[in-house]
Structures are given as structure tokens and as C-alpha cells.
Short mmCIF file of C-alpha atoms in Angstrom, two decimals:
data_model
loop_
_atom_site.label_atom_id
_atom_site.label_comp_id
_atom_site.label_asym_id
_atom_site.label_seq_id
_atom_site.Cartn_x
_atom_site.Cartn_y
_atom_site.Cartn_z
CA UNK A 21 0.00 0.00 0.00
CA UNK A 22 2.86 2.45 -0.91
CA UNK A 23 0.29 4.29 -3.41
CA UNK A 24 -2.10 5.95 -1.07
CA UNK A 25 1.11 7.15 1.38
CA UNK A 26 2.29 8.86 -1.91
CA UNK A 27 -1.19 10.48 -2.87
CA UNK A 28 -1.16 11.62 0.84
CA UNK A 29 2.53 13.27 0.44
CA UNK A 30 1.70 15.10 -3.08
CA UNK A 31 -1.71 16.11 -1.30
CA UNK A 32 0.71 17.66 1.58
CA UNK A 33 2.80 18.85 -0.63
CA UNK A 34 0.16 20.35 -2.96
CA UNK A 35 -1.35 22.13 0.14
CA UNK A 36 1.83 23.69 1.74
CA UNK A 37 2.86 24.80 -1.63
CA UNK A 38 -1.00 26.71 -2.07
CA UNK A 39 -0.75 27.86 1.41
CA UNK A 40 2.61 29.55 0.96
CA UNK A 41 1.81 31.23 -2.32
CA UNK A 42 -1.20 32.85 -0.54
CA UNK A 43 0.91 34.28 2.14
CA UNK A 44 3.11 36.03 0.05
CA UNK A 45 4.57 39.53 0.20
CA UNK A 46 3.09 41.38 -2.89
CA UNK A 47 5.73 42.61 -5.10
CA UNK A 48 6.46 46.52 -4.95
CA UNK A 49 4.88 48.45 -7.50
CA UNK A 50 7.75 50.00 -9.73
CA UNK A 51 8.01 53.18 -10.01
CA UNK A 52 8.11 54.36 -13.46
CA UNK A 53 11.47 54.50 -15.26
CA UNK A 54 13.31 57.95 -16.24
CA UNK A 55 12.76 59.34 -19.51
CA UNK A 56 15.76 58.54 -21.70
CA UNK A 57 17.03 60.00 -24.37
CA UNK A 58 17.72 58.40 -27.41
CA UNK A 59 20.14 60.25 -30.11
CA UNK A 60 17.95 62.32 -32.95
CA UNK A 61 16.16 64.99 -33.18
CA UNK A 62 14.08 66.88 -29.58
CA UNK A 63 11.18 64.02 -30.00
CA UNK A 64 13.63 61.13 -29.82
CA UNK A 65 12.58 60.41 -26.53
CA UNK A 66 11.57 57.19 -25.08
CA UNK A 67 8.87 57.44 -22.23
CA UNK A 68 7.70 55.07 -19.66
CA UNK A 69 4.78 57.67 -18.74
CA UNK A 70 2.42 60.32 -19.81
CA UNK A 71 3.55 61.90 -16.68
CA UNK A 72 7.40 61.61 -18.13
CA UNK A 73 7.43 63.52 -21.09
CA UNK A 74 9.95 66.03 -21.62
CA UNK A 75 9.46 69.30 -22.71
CA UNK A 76 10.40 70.94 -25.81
CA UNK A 77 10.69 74.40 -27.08
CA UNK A 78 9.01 74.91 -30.40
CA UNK A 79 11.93 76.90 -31.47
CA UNK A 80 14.03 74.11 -31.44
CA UNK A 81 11.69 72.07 -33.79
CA UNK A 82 11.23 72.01 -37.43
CA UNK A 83 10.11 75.69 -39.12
CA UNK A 84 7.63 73.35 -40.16
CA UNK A 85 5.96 73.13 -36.66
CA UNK A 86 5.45 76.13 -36.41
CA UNK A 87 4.02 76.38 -40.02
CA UNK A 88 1.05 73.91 -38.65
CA UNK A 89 0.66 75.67 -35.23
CA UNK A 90 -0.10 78.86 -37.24
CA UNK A 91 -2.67 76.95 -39.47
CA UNK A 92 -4.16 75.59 -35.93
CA UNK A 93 -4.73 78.61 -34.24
CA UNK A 94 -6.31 79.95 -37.23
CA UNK A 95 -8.68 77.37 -37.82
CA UNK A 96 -6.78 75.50 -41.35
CA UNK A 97 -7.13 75.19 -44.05
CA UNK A 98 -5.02 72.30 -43.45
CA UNK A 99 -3.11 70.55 -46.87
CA UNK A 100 -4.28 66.77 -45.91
CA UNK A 101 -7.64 65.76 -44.99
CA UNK A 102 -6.82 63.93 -41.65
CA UNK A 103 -6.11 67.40 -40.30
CA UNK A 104 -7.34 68.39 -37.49
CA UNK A 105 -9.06 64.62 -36.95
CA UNK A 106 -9.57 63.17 -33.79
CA UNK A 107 -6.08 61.78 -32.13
CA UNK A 108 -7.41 58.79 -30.54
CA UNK A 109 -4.00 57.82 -28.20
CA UNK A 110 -3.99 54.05 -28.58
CA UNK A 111 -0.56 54.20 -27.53
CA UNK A 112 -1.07 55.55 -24.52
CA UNK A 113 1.87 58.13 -24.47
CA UNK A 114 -0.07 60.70 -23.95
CA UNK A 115 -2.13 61.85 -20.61
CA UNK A 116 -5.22 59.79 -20.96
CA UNK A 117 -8.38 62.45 -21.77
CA UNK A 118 -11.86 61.53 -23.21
CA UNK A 119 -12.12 60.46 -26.36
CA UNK A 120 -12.16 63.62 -28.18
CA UNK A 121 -9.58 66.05 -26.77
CA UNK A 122 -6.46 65.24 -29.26
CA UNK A 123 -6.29 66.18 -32.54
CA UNK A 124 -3.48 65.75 -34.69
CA UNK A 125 -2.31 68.04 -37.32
CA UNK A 126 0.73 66.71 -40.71
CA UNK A 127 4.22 68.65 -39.87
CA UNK A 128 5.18 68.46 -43.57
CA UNK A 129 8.11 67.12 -44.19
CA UNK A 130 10.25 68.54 -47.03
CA UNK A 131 10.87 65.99 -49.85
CA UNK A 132 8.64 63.54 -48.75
CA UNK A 133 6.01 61.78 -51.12
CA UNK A 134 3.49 61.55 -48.54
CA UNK A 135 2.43 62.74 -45.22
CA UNK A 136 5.78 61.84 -43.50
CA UNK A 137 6.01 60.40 -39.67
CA UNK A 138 5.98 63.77 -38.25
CA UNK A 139 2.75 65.48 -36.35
CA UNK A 140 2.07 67.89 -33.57
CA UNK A 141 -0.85 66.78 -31.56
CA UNK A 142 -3.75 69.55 -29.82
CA UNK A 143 -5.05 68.62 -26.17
CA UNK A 144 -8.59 70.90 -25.86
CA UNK A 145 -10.11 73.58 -28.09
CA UNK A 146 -8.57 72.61 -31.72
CA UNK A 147 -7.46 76.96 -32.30
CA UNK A 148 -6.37 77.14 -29.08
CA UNK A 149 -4.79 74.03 -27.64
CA UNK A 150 -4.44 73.69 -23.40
CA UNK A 151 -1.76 71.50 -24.53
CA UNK A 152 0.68 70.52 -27.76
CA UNK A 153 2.73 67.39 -28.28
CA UNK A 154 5.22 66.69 -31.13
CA UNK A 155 6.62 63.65 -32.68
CA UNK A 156 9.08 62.93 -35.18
CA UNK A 157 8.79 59.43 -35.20
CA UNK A 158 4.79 58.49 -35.85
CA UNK A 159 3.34 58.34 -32.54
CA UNK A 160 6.27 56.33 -30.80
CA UNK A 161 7.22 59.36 -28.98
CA UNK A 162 6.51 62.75 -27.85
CA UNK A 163 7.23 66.04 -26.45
CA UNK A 164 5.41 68.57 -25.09
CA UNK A 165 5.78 71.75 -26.98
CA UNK A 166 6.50 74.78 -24.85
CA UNK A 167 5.26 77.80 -26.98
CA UNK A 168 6.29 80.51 -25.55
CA UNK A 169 10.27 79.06 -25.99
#
């Protein structure tokens, strides 16, 4: 009858192993990693967080830019038809906001054939922004545009 004194041992076994896992210290929540920077041009940022996006001064970005943020705070006409359309944020970068408050607007990009990867993206009222992102890169990172720089 050595079978039913191994069933009983996996059984214990089985039991102190459950019982231990339930007793377990929770891991630490991590905080969120630095932003860091990855050679290119201001938006070649990587970010871990909405709340970790750097900051960058529009002067520093393409005269482009600040082609489009003219055409924004006017109202358009905008060249390309997805103008001015709803930014939806499926990648999360951004600070999440109803569905609704981003819009994104082309930064041409000289020489290209089409739209390009580069966009600056409107938080609130679509002429007057609360806040402005840019990315160089198609939506794999941003930075928040500070205006007034």
C-alpha cells in the first residue's frame, strides 16, 4: 500500500505549496522608469509615462511646426484631410483624456512623397490648444511643446 502514502505526500505537498503562495509579500509596484534619451532629433525620446514627457521648445523644432501651429490657431485650411481629426491615443503616451480632446495636425516634411512620420498633436479647443505634443517618429514618442520658448 505504498500508493495511497504517496497520494497523501503530493496532497501535503500540494497544500503547503497553495498555502505559501497565498501568504506572500506582494511585489512593490515599480516606479516608473526615467525618460531617456535616445540620439535624434528633440522628440527622440523614449517614455515610460504620460507623466514623463519632456518638454520641448518649439523653437528648437522644425520651421515646419510652427508652419502647422499657425494653421491651428487659425482654424486651417489644413493641406491633408486627416487634419485636425480626432487623435485617438492608442498608444497611450499621452495623458489619458476623453475620447475627443487630441487632434493631430501633418508637420510636412520637405521631400517627402506623402504625409511623412511627423505630427504635432492639440489637447482641448482645436485653435487654441491647453496643450501641444510633437513627434518625429509616428506616434512612438513625444514632447510637449513649450510655446512661448
Amino acid at each position: 500500500m505504498r500508493t495511497p502514502s504517496r497520494i497523501l505526500a503530493l496532497l501535503t505537498t500540494l497544500l503547503f505549496g497553495l498555502t505559501a503562495t497565498s501568504y506572500a509579500v506582494p511585489a512593490q509596484a515599480s516606479s516608473p522608469s526615467p525618460t531617456s534619451y535616445v540620439a535624434g532629433s528633440p522628440a527622440s525620446y523614449v517614455v515610460s509615462s504620460a507623466a514623463a514627457l519632456p518638454s520641448c521648445d518649439l523653437s528648437s523644432l522644425p520651421p515646419e511646426a510652427s508652419d502647422t501651429l499657425d494653421l491651428i490657431h487659425s482654424g486651417g485650411p489644413f493641406p491633408y484631410d486627416q487634419d485636425g481629426t480626432v487623435f485617438q491615443n492608442r498608444e497611450g503616451l499621452l495623458p489619458s483624456e476623453p475620447s475627443g480632446y487630441y487632434h493631430e495636425y501633418t508637420v510636412k516634411t520637405p521631400g517627402s512623397p506623402d504625409r511623412g512620420a511627423r505630427r504635432l498633436v492639440g489637447g482641448g479647443p482645436t485653435t487654441n490648444p491647453e496643450y501641444l505634443y510633437y513627434t518625429d517618429d509616428h506616434y512612438a514618442s513625444f514632447c510637449e511643446v513649450d510655446e512661448s520658448a
